[in-house]
Amino acid sequence: MEFNVKTLEGKDAGKVSLSDAIFGLDPREDILARMVRYQLAKKQQGSHQTLTRGEVSRTGSKMYKQKGTGRARHHSARAPQFRGGGKAHGPVSRSHAHDLPKKVRALALRHALSAKLKSEDLIVIDNLVAAEAKTKGLVGTFASLGLTNALFIGGAELDGNFKLAAQNIPNVDVLPVQGINVYDILRRGKLVLSKAAVEALEERFK
């Protein structure tokens, strides 16, 4: 399909051909949800941990004699039922990551791109280049395009000035095309692709 290309100043810069196999799918929420869950689980630190009865710093001697006190039989004060004792079956440091087939991950990315096109939240810019690394100038440029919440995907190499100028703008992310992912696409309102990014995606899914 043919799609209009704009410049950062909002002017027309011709058209680009978008593949129906990448941008023309009927988005499936279940595949997108699986991919987002996969990404967030992989991102989770999993550094939570409690001390077991073998790790708490308390005496290991018997609390009181076995018989004659009329009380229950106990041994160590490290047992979970006592204050200051270890935690029974508490969380331990672990990875929360789980497997997701490579083909499903690739399909999820295509569905995310198709979802943005279908909701008219996709913009193609001819080149993501800034003349100088000035955030103020870029804010005005984005305002003229109506971009307040957006993900910008450039080519394999990002323009240094554009990246520096955009990094302090709230709700704006800038990534090279190799860093494109489903979670970042869905969490931002608009998806802005450079022509180089479109060509790279076409080549990737050829």
PDB file of C-alpha atoms in Angstrom:
ATOM      1  CA  MET A   1       0.000   0.000   0.000  1.00  0.00           C
ATOM      2  CA  GLU A   2       1.110   3.592  -0.595  1.00  0.00           C
ATOM      3  CA  PHE A   3       1.641   5.803   2.448  1.00  0.00           C
ATOM      4  CA  ASN A   4       2.359   9.521   2.639  1.00  0.00           C
ATOM      5  CA  VAL A   5       5.789  10.606   3.856  1.00  0.00           C
ATOM      6  CA  LYS A   6       6.301  13.896   5.710  1.00  0.00           C
ATOM      7  CA  THR A   7       9.273  15.959   6.771  1.00  0.00           C
ATOM      8  CA  LEU A   8       9.834  17.001  10.381  1.00  0.00           C
ATOM      9  CA  GLU A   9       8.486  20.404   9.358  1.00  0.00           C
ATOM     10  CA  GLY A  10       5.179  18.804   8.323  1.00  0.00           C
ATOM     11  CA  LYS A  11       5.653  19.142   4.570  1.00  0.00           C
ATOM     12  CA  ASP A  12       4.915  16.398   2.044  1.00  0.00           C
ATOM     13  CA  ALA A  13       7.936  14.328   1.001  1.00  0.00           C
ATOM     14  CA  GLY A  14       6.415  11.855  -1.439  1.00  0.00           C
ATOM     15  CA  LYS A  15       5.141   8.347  -0.747  1.00  0.00           C
ATOM     16  CA  VAL A  16       6.509   5.050   0.495  1.00  0.00           C
ATOM     17  CA  SER A  17       5.287   1.529  -0.189  1.00  0.00           C
ATOM     18  CA  LEU A  18       4.292  -0.431   2.944  1.00  0.00           C
ATOM     19  CA  SER A  19       4.066  -4.208   2.783  1.00  0.00           C
ATOM     20  CA  ASP A  20       0.666  -5.729   3.580  1.00  0.00           C
ATOM     21  CA  ALA A  21       2.468  -8.660   5.217  1.00  0.00           C
ATOM     22  CA  ILE A  22       3.903  -6.272   7.825  1.00  0.00           C
ATOM     23  CA  PHE A  23       1.463  -3.363   8.104  1.00  0.00           C
ATOM     24  CA  GLY A  24      -1.750  -4.848   6.715  1.00  0.00           C
ATOM     25  CA  LEU A  25      -2.571  -7.620   9.202  1.00  0.00           C
ATOM     26  CA  ASP A  26      -5.712  -7.750  11.303  1.00  0.00           C
ATOM     27  CA  PRO A  27      -4.247  -7.185  14.809  1.00  0.00           C
ATOM     28  CA  ARG A  28      -4.758  -9.967  17.359  1.00  0.00           C
ATOM     29  CA  GLU A  29      -4.848  -8.846  20.979  1.00  0.00           C
ATOM     30  CA  ASP A  30      -3.935 -12.282  22.316  1.00  0.00           C
ATOM     31  CA  ILE A  31      -0.612 -12.344  20.450  1.00  0.00           C
ATOM     32  CA  LEU A  32       0.194  -8.784  21.515  1.00  0.00           C
ATOM     33  CA  ALA A  33      -0.669  -9.611  25.144  1.00  0.00           C
ATOM     34  CA  ARG A  34       1.594 -12.681  25.101  1.00  0.00           C
ATOM     35  CA  MET A  35       4.475 -10.614  23.761  1.00  0.00           C
ATOM     36  CA  VAL A  36       4.037  -7.798  26.295  1.00  0.00           C
ATOM     37  CA  ARG A  37       3.900 -10.345  29.126  1.00  0.00           C
ATOM     38  CA  TYR A  38       7.061 -11.988  27.762  1.00  0.00           C
ATOM     39  CA  GLN A  39       8.916  -8.669  27.622  1.00  0.00           C
ATOM     40  CA  LEU A  40       7.850  -7.502  31.082  1.00  0.00           C
ATOM     41  CA  ALA A  41       8.666 -10.867  32.664  1.00  0.00           C
ATOM     42  CA  LYS A  42      12.123 -10.822  31.089  1.00  0.00           C
ATOM     43  CA  LYS A  43      12.635  -7.271  32.333  1.00  0.00           C
ATOM     44  CA  GLN A  44      11.641  -8.080  35.924  1.00  0.00           C
ATOM     45  CA  GLN A  45      14.614  -8.113  38.303  1.00  0.00           C
ATOM     46  CA  GLY A  46      13.530 -11.020  40.482  1.00  0.00           C
ATOM     47  CA  SER A  47      15.906  -9.911  43.247  1.00  0.00           C
ATOM     48  CA  HIS A  48      13.332 -10.409  46.035  1.00  0.00           C
ATOM     49  CA  GLN A  49      14.512 -12.761  48.764  1.00  0.00           C
ATOM     50  CA  THR A  50      13.758 -13.587  52.399  1.00  0.00           C
ATOM     51  CA  LEU A  51      15.870 -15.392  54.976  1.00  0.00           C
ATOM     52  CA  THR A  52      15.128 -19.027  55.708  1.00  0.00           C
ATOM     53  CA  ARG A  53      15.615 -20.589  59.139  1.00  0.00           C
ATOM     54  CA  GLY A  54      19.092 -21.615  58.099  1.00  0.00           C
ATOM     55  CA  GLU A  55      20.056 -18.024  57.257  1.00  0.00           C
ATOM     56  CA  VAL A  56      18.696 -15.885  60.117  1.00  0.00           C
ATOM     57  CA  SER A  57      21.141 -14.758  62.778  1.00  0.00           C
ATOM     58  CA  ARG A  58      19.786 -16.366  65.958  1.00  0.00           C
ATOM     59  CA  THR A  59      21.050 -18.963  68.401  1.00  0.00           C
ATOM     60  CA  GLY A  60      20.587 -22.561  67.450  1.00  0.00           C
ATOM     61  CA  SER A  61      20.445 -23.848  71.008  1.00  0.00           C
ATOM     62  CA  LYS A  62      17.325 -25.503  72.413  1.00  0.00           C
ATOM     63  CA  MET A  63      14.938 -22.884  73.808  1.00  0.00           C
ATOM     64  CA  TYR A  64      14.156 -24.796  77.038  1.00  0.00           C
ATOM     65  CA  LYS A  65      14.239 -28.334  78.271  1.00  0.00           C
ATOM     66  CA  GLN A  66      12.116 -30.947  76.580  1.00  0.00           C
ATOM     67  CA  LYS A  67      10.034 -32.057  79.558  1.00  0.00           C
ATOM     68  CA  GLY A  68       8.580 -30.694  82.763  1.00  0.00           C
ATOM     69  CA  THR A  69       7.664 -27.153  81.657  1.00  0.00           C
ATOM     70  CA  GLY A  70       4.145 -27.912  80.499  1.00  0.00           C
ATOM     71  CA  ARG A  71       4.855 -26.058  77.282  1.00  0.00           C
ATOM     72  CA  ALA A  72       5.076 -27.318  73.718  1.00  0.00           C
ATOM     73  CA  ARG A  73       8.230 -29.034  72.534  1.00  0.00           C
ATOM     74  CA  HIS A  74      10.485 -26.601  70.679  1.00  0.00           C
ATOM     75  CA  HIS A  75      14.087 -26.591  69.637  1.00  0.00           C
ATOM     76  CA  SER A  76      15.471 -23.620  67.712  1.00  0.00           C
ATOM     77  CA  ALA A  77      14.280 -20.011  67.895  1.00  0.00           C
ATOM     78  CA  ARG A  78      15.003 -19.805  64.176  1.00  0.00           C
ATOM     79  CA  ALA A  79      11.795 -21.696  63.403  1.00  0.00           C
ATOM     80  CA  PRO A  80       9.248 -19.752  61.275  1.00  0.00           C
ATOM     81  CA  GLN A  81       6.572 -19.553  63.989  1.00  0.00           C
ATOM     82  CA  PHE A  82       8.747 -17.326  66.208  1.00  0.00           C
ATOM     83  CA  ARG A  83       9.305 -13.596  65.827  1.00  0.00           C
ATOM     84  CA  GLY A  84      12.757 -13.124  64.352  1.00  0.00           C
ATOM     85  CA  GLY A  85      12.729 -16.613  62.896  1.00  0.00           C
ATOM     86  CA  GLY A  86      13.185 -17.575  59.265  1.00  0.00           C
ATOM     87  CA  LYS A  87      10.507 -17.242  56.612  1.00  0.00           C
ATOM     88  CA  ALA A  88       8.891 -20.472  55.431  1.00  0.00           C
ATOM     89  CA  HIS A  89       8.507 -20.795  51.646  1.00  0.00           C
ATOM     90  CA  GLY A  90       9.420 -17.133  51.082  1.00  0.00           C
ATOM     91  CA  PRO A  91      10.473 -15.628  47.757  1.00  0.00           C
ATOM     92  CA  VAL A  92      13.977 -16.338  46.481  1.00  0.00           C
ATOM     93  CA  SER A  93      16.075 -14.644  43.798  1.00  0.00           C
ATOM     94  CA  ARG A  94      15.107 -16.051  40.418  1.00  0.00           C
ATOM     95  CA  SER A  95      14.495 -15.183  36.821  1.00  0.00           C
ATOM     96  CA  HIS A  96      10.885 -14.538  35.830  1.00  0.00           C
ATOM     97  CA  ALA A  97      11.652 -14.984  32.129  1.00  0.00           C
ATOM     98  CA  HIS A  98       9.755 -17.601  30.161  1.00  0.00           C
ATOM     99  CA  ASP A  99      10.040 -18.905  26.623  1.00  0.00           C
ATOM    100  CA  LEU A 100       8.087 -17.609  23.653  1.00  0.00           C
ATOM    101  CA  PRO A 101       8.684 -19.045  20.162  1.00  0.00           C
ATOM    102  CA  LYS A 102      10.713 -16.830  17.854  1.00  0.00           C
ATOM    103  CA  LYS A 103       8.001 -16.967  15.189  1.00  0.00           C
ATOM    104  CA  VAL A 104       5.392 -15.730  17.665  1.00  0.00           C
ATOM    105  CA  ARG A 105       7.662 -12.825  18.663  1.00  0.00           C
ATOM    106  CA  ALA A 106       8.162 -11.857  15.016  1.00  0.00           C
ATOM    107  CA  LEU A 107       4.424 -12.136  14.366  1.00  0.00           C
ATOM    108  CA  ALA A 108       3.652  -9.954  17.409  1.00  0.00           C
ATOM    109  CA  LEU A 109       5.861  -7.167  16.033  1.00  0.00           C
ATOM    110  CA  ARG A 110       4.017  -7.244  12.713  1.00  0.00           C
ATOM    111  CA  HIS A 111       0.668  -7.160  14.514  1.00  0.00           C
ATOM    112  CA  ALA A 112       1.807  -4.176  16.595  1.00  0.00           C
ATOM    113  CA  LEU A 113       2.860  -2.286  13.447  1.00  0.00           C
ATOM    114  CA  SER A 114      -0.446  -3.181  11.779  1.00  0.00           C
ATOM    115  CA  ALA A 115      -2.373  -2.009  14.851  1.00  0.00           C
ATOM    116  CA  LYS A 116      -0.738   1.428  14.678  1.00  0.00           C
ATOM    117  CA  LEU A 117      -1.547   1.766  10.982  1.00  0.00           C
ATOM    118  CA  LYS A 118      -5.134   0.636  11.495  1.00  0.00           C
ATOM    119  CA  SER A 119      -5.685   3.161  14.309  1.00  0.00           C
ATOM    120  CA  GLU A 120      -4.083   5.909  12.167  1.00  0.00           C
ATOM    121  CA  ASP A 121      -1.301   6.382  14.705  1.00  0.00           C
ATOM    122  CA  LEU A 122       1.528   5.708  12.239  1.00  0.00           C
ATOM    123  CA  ILE A 123       3.629   8.500  10.727  1.00  0.00           C
ATOM    124  CA  VAL A 124       6.512   8.101   8.285  1.00  0.00           C
ATOM    125  CA  ILE A 125       9.173  10.837   8.271  1.00  0.00           C
ATOM    126  CA  ASP A 126      11.740  11.094   5.506  1.00  0.00           C
ATOM    127  CA  ASN A 127      14.678  11.648   7.865  1.00  0.00           C
ATOM    128  CA  LEU A 128      15.024  12.017  11.651  1.00  0.00           C
ATOM    129  CA  VAL A 129      17.772  14.640  11.674  1.00  0.00           C
ATOM    130  CA  ALA A 130      18.118  17.771  13.821  1.00  0.00           C
ATOM    131  CA  ALA A 131      20.329  20.704  12.836  1.00  0.00           C
ATOM    132  CA  GLU A 132      21.416  21.188  16.447  1.00  0.00           C
ATOM    133  CA  ALA A 133      20.984  19.384  19.769  1.00  0.00           C
ATOM    134  CA  LYS A 134      18.408  21.838  21.132  1.00  0.00           C
ATOM    135  CA  THR A 135      15.426  20.376  22.970  1.00  0.00           C
ATOM    136  CA  LYS A 136      13.402  23.604  22.721  1.00  0.00           C
ATOM    137  CA  GLY A 137      13.495  23.594  18.914  1.00  0.00           C
ATOM    138  CA  LEU A 138      12.462  19.957  18.717  1.00  0.00           C
ATOM    139  CA  VAL A 139       9.547  20.500  21.122  1.00  0.00           C
ATOM    140  CA  GLY A 140       8.166  23.131  18.752  1.00  0.00           C
ATOM    141  CA  THR A 141       8.625  20.801  15.790  1.00  0.00           C
ATOM    142  CA  PHE A 142       6.779  17.978  17.547  1.00  0.00           C
ATOM    143  CA  ALA A 143       3.969  20.332  18.570  1.00  0.00           C
ATOM    144  CA  SER A 144       3.420  21.344  14.941  1.00  0.00           C
ATOM    145  CA  LEU A 145       3.075  17.646  14.046  1.00  0.00           C
ATOM    146  CA  GLY A 146       0.747  17.008  17.006  1.00  0.00           C
ATOM    147  CA  LEU A 147       3.217  14.642  18.682  1.00  0.00           C
ATOM    148  CA  THR A 148       3.009  14.711  22.476  1.00  0.00           C
ATOM    149  CA  ASN A 149       3.340  10.982  23.132  1.00  0.00           C
ATOM    150  CA  ALA A 150       5.377   9.125  20.523  1.00  0.00           C
ATOM    151  CA  LEU A 151       7.995   6.502  19.757  1.00  0.00           C
ATOM    152  CA  PHE A 152      10.532   7.471  17.074  1.00  0.00           C
ATOM    153  CA  ILE A 153      12.285   4.681  15.185  1.00  0.00           C
ATOM    154  CA  GLY A 154      15.285   5.729  13.113  1.00  0.00           C
ATOM    155  CA  GLY A 155      17.670   3.775  10.934  1.00  0.00           C
ATOM    156  CA  ALA A 156      20.546   1.574  12.082  1.00  0.00           C
ATOM    157  CA  GLU A 157      22.424   4.721  13.128  1.00  0.00           C
ATOM    158  CA  LEU A 158      20.575   7.514  14.938  1.00  0.00           C
ATOM    159  CA  ASP A 159      21.381  11.165  14.330  1.00  0.00           C
ATOM    160  CA  GLY A 160      23.283  12.336  17.425  1.00  0.00           C
ATOM    161  CA  ASN A 161      21.671  15.788  17.550  1.00  0.00           C
ATOM    162  CA  PHE A 162      18.166  14.389  17.219  1.00  0.00           C
ATOM    163  CA  LYS A 163      18.747  11.800  19.947  1.00  0.00           C
ATOM    164  CA  LEU A 164      20.218  14.338  22.375  1.00  0.00           C
ATOM    165  CA  ALA A 165      17.489  16.897  21.706  1.00  0.00           C
ATOM    166  CA  ALA A 166      14.684  14.348  22.180  1.00  0.00           C
ATOM    167  CA  GLN A 167      15.919  12.518  25.264  1.00  0.00           C
ATOM    168  CA  ASN A 168      14.680  15.188  27.715  1.00  0.00           C
ATOM    169  CA  ILE A 169      11.188  15.446  26.226  1.00  0.00           C
ATOM    170  CA  PRO A 170       8.552  13.658  28.366  1.00  0.00           C
ATOM    171  CA  ASN A 171       6.634  10.758  26.779  1.00  0.00           C
ATOM    172  CA  VAL A 172       9.001  10.609  23.792  1.00  0.00           C
ATOM    173  CA  ASP A 173      11.305   7.660  23.086  1.00  0.00           C
ATOM    174  CA  VAL A 174      13.897   7.362  20.316  1.00  0.00           C
ATOM    175  CA  LEU A 175      15.252   3.967  19.247  1.00  0.00           C
ATOM    176  CA  PRO A 176      17.287   2.605  16.327  1.00  0.00           C
ATOM    177  CA  VAL A 177      15.408   0.143  14.136  1.00  0.00           C
ATOM    178  CA  GLN A 178      17.165  -2.862  15.683  1.00  0.00           C
ATOM    179  CA  GLY A 179      15.691  -1.857  19.063  1.00  0.00           C
ATOM    180  CA  ILE A 180      12.057  -1.771  17.901  1.00  0.00           C
ATOM    181  CA  ASN A 181       9.795  -3.817  20.163  1.00  0.00           C
ATOM    182  CA  VAL A 182       6.119  -4.475  20.813  1.00  0.00           C
ATOM    183  CA  TYR A 183       5.966  -3.070  24.350  1.00  0.00           C
ATOM    184  CA  ASP A 184       7.409   0.344  23.422  1.00  0.00           C
ATOM    185  CA  ILE A 185       5.190   0.555  20.336  1.00  0.00           C
ATOM    186  CA  LEU A 186       2.026  -0.063  22.346  1.00  0.00           C
ATOM    187  CA  ARG A 187       2.907   2.141  25.325  1.00  0.00           C
ATOM    188  CA  ARG A 188       3.244   5.264  23.181  1.00  0.00           C
ATOM    189  CA  GLY A 189       0.413   6.981  21.361  1.00  0.00           C
ATOM    190  CA  LYS A 190       2.069   7.573  17.990  1.00  0.00           C
ATOM    191  CA  LEU A 191       4.649   5.511  16.114  1.00  0.00           C
ATOM    192  CA  VAL A 192       6.981   7.577  13.941  1.00  0.00           C
ATOM    193  CA  LEU A 193       9.156   5.646  11.484  1.00  0.00           C
ATOM    194  CA  SER A 194      11.896   7.045   9.304  1.00  0.00           C
ATOM    195  CA  LYS A 195      12.127   5.878   5.707  1.00  0.00           C
ATOM    196  CA  ALA A 196      15.318   4.027   6.628  1.00  0.00           C
ATOM    197  CA  ALA A 197      13.417   2.202   9.388  1.00  0.00           C
ATOM    198  CA  VAL A 198      10.667   1.173   6.964  1.00  0.00           C
ATOM    199  CA  GLU A 199      13.246  -0.186   4.519  1.00  0.00           C
ATOM    200  CA  ALA A 200      15.014  -2.073   7.328  1.00  0.00           C
ATOM    201  CA  LEU A 201      11.731  -3.621   8.489  1.00  0.00           C
ATOM    202  CA  GLU A 202      10.856  -4.638   4.937  1.00  0.00           C
ATOM    203  CA  GLU A 203      14.263  -6.303   4.629  1.00  0.00           C
ATOM    204  CA  ARG A 204      13.922  -7.989   8.033  1.00  0.00           C
ATOM    205  CA  PHE A 205      10.599  -9.629   7.235  1.00  0.00           C
ATOM    206  CA  LYS A 206      11.313 -10.357   3.572  1.00  0.00           C
TER     207      LYS A 206
END
